[in-house]
PDB file of C-alpha atoms in Angstrom:
ATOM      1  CA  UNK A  87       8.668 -10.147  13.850  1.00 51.00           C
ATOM      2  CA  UNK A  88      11.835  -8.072  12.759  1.00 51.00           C
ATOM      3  CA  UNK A  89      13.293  -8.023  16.726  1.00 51.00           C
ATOM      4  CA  UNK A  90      13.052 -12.271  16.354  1.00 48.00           C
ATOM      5  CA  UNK A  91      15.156 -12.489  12.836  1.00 51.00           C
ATOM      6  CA  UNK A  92      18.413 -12.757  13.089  1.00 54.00           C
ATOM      7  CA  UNK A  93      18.484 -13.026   9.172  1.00 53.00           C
ATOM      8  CA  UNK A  94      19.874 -10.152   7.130  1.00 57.00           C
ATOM      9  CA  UNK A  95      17.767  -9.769   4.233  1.00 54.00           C
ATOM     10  CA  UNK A  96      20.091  -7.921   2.659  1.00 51.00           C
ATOM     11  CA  UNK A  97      22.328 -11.156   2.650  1.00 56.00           C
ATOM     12  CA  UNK A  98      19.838 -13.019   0.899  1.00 56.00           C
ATOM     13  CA  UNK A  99      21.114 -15.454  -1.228  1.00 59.00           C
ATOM     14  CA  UNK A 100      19.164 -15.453  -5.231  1.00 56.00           C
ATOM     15  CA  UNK A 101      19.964 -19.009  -5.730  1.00 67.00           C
ATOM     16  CA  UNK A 102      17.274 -19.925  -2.746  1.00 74.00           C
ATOM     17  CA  UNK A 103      14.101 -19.911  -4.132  1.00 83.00           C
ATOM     18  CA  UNK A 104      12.143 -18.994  -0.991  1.00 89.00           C
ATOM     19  CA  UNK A 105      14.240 -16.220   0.752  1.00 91.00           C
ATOM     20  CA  UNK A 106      11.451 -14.355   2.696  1.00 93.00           C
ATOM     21  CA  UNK A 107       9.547 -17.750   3.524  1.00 93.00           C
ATOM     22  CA  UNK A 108      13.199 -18.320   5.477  1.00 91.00           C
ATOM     23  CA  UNK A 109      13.428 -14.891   6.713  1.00 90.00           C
ATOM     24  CA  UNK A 110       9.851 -15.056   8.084  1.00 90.00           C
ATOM     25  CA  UNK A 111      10.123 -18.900   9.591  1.00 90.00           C
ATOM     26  CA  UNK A 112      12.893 -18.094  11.615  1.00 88.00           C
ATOM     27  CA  UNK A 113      11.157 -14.767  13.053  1.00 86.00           C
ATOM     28  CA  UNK A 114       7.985 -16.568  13.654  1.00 86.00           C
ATOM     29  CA  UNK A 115       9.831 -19.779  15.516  1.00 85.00           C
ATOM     30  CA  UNK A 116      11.588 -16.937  18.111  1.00 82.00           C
ATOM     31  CA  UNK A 117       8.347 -14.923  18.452  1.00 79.00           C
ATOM     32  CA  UNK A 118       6.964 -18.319  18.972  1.00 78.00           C
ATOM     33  CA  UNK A 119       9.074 -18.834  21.834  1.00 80.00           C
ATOM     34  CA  UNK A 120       8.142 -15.645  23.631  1.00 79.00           C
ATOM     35  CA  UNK A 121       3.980 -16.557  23.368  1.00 73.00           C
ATOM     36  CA  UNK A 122       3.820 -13.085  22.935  1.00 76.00           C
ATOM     37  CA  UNK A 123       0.330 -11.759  22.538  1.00 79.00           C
ATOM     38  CA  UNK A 124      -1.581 -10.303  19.864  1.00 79.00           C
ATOM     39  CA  UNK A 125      -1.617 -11.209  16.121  1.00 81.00           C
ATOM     40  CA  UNK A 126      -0.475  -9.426  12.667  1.00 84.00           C
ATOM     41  CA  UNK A 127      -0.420  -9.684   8.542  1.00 87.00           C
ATOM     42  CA  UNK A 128       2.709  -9.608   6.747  1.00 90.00           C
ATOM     43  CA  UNK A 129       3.901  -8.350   3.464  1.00 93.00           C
ATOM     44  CA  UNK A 130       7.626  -8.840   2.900  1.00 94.00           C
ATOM     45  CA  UNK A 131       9.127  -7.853  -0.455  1.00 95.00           C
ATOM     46  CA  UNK A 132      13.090  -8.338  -1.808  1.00 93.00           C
ATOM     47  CA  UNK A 133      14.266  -7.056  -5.099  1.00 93.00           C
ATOM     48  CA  UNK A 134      17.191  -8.767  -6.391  1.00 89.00           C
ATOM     49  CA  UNK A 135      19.672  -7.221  -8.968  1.00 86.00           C
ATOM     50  CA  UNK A 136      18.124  -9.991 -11.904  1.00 87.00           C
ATOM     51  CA  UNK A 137      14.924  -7.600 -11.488  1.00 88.00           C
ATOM     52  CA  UNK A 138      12.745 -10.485  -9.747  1.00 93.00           C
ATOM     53  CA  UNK A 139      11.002  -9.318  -6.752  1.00 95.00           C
ATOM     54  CA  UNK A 140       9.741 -11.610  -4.221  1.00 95.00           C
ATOM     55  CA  UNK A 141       7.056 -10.620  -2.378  1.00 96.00           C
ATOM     56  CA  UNK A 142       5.187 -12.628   0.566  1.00 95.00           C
ATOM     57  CA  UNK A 143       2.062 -12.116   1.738  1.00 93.00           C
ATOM     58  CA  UNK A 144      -0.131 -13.131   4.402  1.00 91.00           C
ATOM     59  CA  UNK A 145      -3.437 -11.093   5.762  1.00 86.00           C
ATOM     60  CA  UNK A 146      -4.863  -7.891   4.873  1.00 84.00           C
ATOM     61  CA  UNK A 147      -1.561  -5.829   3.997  1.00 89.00           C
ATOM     62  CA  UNK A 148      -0.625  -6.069   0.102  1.00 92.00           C
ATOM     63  CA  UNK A 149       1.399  -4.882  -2.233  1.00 96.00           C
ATOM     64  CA  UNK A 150       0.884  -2.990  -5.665  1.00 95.00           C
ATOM     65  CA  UNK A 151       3.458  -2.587  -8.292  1.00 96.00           C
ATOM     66  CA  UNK A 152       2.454   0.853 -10.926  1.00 95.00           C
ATOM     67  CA  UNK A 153       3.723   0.541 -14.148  1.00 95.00           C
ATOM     68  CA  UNK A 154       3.514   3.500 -16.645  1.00 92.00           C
ATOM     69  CA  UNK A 155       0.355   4.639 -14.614  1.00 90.00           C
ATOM     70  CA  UNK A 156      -1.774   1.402 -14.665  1.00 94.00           C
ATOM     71  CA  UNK A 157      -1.330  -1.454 -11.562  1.00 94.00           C
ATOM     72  CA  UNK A 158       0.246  -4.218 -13.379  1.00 95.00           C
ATOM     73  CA  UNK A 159      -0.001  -6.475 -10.058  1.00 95.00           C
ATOM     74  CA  UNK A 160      -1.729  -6.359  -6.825  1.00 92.00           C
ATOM     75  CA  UNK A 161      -1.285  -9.098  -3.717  1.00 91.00           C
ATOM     76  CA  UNK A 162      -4.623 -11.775  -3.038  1.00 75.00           C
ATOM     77  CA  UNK A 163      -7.557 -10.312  -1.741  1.00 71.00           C
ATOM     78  CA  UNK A 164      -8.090 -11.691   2.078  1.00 60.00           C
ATOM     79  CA  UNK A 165     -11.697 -13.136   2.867  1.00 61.00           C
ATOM     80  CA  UNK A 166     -13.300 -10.434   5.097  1.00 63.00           C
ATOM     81  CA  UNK A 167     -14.824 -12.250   7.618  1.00 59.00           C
ATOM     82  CA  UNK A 168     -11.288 -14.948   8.435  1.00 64.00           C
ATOM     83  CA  UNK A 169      -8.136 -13.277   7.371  1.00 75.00           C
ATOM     84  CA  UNK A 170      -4.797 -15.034   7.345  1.00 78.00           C
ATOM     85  CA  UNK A 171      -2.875 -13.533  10.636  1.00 81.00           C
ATOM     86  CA  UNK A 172       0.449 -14.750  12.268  1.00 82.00           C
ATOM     87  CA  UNK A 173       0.417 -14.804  16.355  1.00 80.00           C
ATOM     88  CA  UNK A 174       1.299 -17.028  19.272  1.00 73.00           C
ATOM     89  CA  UNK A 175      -2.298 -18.639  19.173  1.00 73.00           C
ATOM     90  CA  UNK A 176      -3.112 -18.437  15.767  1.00 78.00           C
ATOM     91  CA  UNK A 177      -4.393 -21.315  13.103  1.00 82.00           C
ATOM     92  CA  UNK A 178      -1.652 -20.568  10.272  1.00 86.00           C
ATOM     93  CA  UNK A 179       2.230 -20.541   9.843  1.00 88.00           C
ATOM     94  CA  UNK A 180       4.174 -18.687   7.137  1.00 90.00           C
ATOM     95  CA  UNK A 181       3.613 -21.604   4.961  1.00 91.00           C
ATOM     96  CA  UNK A 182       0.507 -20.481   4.552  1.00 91.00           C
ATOM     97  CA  UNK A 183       1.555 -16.939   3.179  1.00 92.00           C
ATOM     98  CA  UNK A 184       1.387 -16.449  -0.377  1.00 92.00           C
ATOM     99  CA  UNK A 185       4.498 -16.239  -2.232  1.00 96.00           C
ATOM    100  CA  UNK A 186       4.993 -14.609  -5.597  1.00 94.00           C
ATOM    101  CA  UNK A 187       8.556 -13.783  -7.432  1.00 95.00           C
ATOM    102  CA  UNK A 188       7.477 -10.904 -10.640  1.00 95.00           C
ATOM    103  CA  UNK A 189       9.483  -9.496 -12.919  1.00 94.00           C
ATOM    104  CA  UNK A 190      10.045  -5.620 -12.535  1.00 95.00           C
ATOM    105  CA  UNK A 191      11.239  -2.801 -14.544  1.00 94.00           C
ATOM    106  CA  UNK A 192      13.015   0.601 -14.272  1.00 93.00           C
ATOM    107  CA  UNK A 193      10.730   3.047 -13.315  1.00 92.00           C
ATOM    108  CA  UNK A 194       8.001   0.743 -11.914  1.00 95.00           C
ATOM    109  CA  UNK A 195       6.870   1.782  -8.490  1.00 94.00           C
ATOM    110  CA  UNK A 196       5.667  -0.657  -5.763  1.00 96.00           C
ATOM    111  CA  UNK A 197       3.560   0.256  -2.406  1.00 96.00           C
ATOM    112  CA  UNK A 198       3.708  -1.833   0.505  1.00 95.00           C
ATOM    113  CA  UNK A 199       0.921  -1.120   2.852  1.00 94.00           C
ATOM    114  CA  UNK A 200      -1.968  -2.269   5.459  1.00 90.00           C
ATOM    115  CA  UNK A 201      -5.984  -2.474   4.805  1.00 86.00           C
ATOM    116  CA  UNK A 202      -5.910   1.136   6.779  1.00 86.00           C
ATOM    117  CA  UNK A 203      -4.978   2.250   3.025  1.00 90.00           C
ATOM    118  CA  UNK A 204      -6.006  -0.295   0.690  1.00 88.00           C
ATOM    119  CA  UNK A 205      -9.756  -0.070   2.444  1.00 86.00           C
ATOM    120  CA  UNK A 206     -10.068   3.304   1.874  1.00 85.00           C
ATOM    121  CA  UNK A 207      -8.031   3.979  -1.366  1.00 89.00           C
ATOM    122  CA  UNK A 208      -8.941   3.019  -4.730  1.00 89.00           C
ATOM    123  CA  UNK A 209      -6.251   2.143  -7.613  1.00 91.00           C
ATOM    124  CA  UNK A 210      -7.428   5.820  -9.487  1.00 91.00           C
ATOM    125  CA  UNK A 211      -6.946   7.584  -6.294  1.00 91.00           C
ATOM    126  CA  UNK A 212      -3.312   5.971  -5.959  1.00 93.00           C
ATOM    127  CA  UNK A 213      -2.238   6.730  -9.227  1.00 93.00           C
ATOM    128  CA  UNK A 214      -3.642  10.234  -8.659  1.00 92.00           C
ATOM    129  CA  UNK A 215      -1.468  10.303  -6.127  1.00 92.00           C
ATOM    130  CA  UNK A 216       1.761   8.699  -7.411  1.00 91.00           C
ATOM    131  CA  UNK A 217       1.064  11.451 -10.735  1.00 90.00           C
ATOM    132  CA  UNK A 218       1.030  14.413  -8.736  1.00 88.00           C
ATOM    133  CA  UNK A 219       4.051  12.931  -6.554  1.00 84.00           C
ATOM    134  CA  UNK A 220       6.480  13.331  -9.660  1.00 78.00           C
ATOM    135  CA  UNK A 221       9.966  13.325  -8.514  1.00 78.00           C
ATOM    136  CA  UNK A 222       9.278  13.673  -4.881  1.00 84.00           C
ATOM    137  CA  UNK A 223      11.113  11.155  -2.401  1.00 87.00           C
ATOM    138  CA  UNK A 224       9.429   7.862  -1.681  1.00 92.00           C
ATOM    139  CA  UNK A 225       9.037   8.519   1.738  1.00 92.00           C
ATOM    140  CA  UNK A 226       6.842  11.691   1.195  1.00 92.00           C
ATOM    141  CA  UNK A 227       4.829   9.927  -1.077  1.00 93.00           C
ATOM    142  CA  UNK A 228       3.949   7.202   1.665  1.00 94.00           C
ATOM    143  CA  UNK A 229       3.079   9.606   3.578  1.00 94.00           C
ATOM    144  CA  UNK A 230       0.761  11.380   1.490  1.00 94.00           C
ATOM    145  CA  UNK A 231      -0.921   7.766   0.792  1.00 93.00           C
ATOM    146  CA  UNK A 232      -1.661   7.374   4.615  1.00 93.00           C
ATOM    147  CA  UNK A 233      -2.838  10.480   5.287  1.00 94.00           C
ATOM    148  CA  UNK A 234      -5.118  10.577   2.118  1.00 90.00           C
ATOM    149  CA  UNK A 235      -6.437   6.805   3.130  1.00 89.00           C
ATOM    150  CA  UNK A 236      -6.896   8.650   6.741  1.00 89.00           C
ATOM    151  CA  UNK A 237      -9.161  11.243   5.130  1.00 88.00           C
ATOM    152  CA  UNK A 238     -10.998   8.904   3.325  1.00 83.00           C
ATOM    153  CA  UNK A 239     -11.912   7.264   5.913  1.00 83.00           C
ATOM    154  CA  UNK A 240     -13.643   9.905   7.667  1.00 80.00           C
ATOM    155  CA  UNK A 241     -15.719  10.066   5.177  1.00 76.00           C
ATOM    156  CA  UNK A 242     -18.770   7.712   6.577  1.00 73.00           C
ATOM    157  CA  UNK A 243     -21.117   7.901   3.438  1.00 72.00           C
ATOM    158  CA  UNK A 244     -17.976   6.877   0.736  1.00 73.00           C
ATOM    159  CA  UNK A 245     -18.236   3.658  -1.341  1.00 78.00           C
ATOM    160  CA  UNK A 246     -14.509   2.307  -1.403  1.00 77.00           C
ATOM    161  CA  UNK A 247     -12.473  -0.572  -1.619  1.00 77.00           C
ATOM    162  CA  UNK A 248     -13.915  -2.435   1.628  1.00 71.00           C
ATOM    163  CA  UNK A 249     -17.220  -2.370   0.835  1.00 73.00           C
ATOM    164  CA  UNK A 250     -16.598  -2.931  -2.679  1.00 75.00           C
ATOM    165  CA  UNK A 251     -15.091  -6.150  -1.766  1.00 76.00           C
ATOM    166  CA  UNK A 252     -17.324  -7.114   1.132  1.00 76.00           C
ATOM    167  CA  UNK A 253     -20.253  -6.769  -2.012  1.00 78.00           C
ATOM    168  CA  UNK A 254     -18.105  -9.174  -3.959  1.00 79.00           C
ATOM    169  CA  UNK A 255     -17.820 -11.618  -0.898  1.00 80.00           C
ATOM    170  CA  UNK A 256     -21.421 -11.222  -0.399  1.00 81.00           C
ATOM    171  CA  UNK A 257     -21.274  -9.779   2.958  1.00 76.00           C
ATOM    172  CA  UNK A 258     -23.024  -6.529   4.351  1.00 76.00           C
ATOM    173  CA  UNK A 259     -20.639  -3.393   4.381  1.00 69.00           C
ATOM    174  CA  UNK A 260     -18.795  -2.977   7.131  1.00 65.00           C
ATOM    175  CA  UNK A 261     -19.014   0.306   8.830  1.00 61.00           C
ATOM    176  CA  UNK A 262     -16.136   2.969   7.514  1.00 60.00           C
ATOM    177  CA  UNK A 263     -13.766   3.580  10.298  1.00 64.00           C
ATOM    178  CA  UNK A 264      -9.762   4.647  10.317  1.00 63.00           C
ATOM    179  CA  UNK A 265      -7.483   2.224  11.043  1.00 71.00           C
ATOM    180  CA  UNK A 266      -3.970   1.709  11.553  1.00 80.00           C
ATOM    181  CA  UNK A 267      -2.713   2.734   8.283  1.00 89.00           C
ATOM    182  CA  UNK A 268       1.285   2.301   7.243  1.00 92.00           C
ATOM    183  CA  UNK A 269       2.532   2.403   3.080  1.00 94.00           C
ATOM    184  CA  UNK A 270       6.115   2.240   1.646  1.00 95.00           C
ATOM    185  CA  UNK A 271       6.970   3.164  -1.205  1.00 95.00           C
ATOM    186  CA  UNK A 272       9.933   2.070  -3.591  1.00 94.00           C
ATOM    187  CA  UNK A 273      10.905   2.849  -7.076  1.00 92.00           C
ATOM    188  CA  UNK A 274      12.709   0.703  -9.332  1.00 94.00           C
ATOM    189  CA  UNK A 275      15.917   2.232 -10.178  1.00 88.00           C
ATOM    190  CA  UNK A 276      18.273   1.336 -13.671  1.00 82.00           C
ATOM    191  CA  UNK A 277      20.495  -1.046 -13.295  1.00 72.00           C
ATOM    192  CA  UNK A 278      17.700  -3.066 -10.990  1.00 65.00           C
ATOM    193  CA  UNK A 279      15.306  -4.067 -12.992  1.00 51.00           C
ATOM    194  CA  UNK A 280      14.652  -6.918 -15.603  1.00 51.00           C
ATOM    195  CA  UNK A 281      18.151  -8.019 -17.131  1.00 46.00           C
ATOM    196  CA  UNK A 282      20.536  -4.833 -14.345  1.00 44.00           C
ATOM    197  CA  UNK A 283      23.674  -5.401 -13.256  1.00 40.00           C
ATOM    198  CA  UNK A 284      24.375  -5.381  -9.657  1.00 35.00           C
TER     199      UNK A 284
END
């Protein structure tokens, strides 16, 4: 959707209430216009200076925000079986994304990603993770996410996260498989979060 936006998020303006619902609309209506095929989740997030972050989210992808080593917020889980998708022949429209604006803090650490990590990683094993990560760069800690959740999945006889939830939804476990699997990582720096100056 990024190659269809002509919108700058970085230009966002913090008096609109809905910046990424805007961002996303306009990507949608030119990917729209190419009936390009093939289908995909979204998870859009924007920290203003104020310290609210707005995070969209449609689909399987999520996002996670770790504060002082406990997840203080985590995105809807999708229904297994129908997940909300965006695509040329799709049933639903970025109005149908969820849309959430949090307060954050100095030092709190949200992770963007796909189900290819949140299926196979629990919140311990993340936290594990982000611990032993210290003052390594964001980027290397994404990366040690995927390839963990990539591990994980290998491992065929595992509970995890997808079958945890496909128990809560009443559904048989679906096999364990890889999948595509992409994190990001950001930390909340002084000056950004709740009451930081720009």
């Amino acid at each position: 959707f990024a190659q269809w936006s002509e919108a700058d998020p970085l230009q966002a303006d913090a008096s609109n209430a809905r910046p990424l619902l805007d961002i996303l609309e306009r990507a949608y209506a030119g990917m729209q216009s190419t009936k390009v095929l093939g289908s995909c989740t979204v998870c859009l997030s924007l920290l203003f200076p104020d310290g609210k972050l707005h995070v969209l989210n449609l689909g399987d992808s999520g996002l996670r925000v770790f504060r002082k080593n406990k997840v203080v917020f985590a995105t809807h889980e999708e229904r297994i079986e129908s997940p909300r998708v965006l695509g040329w022949s799709c049933e639903h429209a970025p109005s149908d994304a969820d849309y959430l604006v949090l307060d954050v803090e100095p030092g709190d650490i949200v992770v963007s990603a796909t189900d290819g990590v949140w299926d196979h990683l629990w919140d311990d094993e993340l936290l594990a993770l982000l611990r032993r990560a210290g003052g390594e760069p964001e980027d290397a800690v994404a990366r040690a996410m995927v390839e963990a959740a990539q591990w994980r999945a290998a491992d065929r006889g595992r509970d995890n996260p997808l079958a945890s939830l496909a128990r809560r939804q009443g559904l048989p476990p679906a096999p364990t498989q890889r999948d595509d699997a992409t994190a990001v990582v950001g930390r909340v720096c002084e000056g950004c979060g709740r009451g930081g100056e720009e």
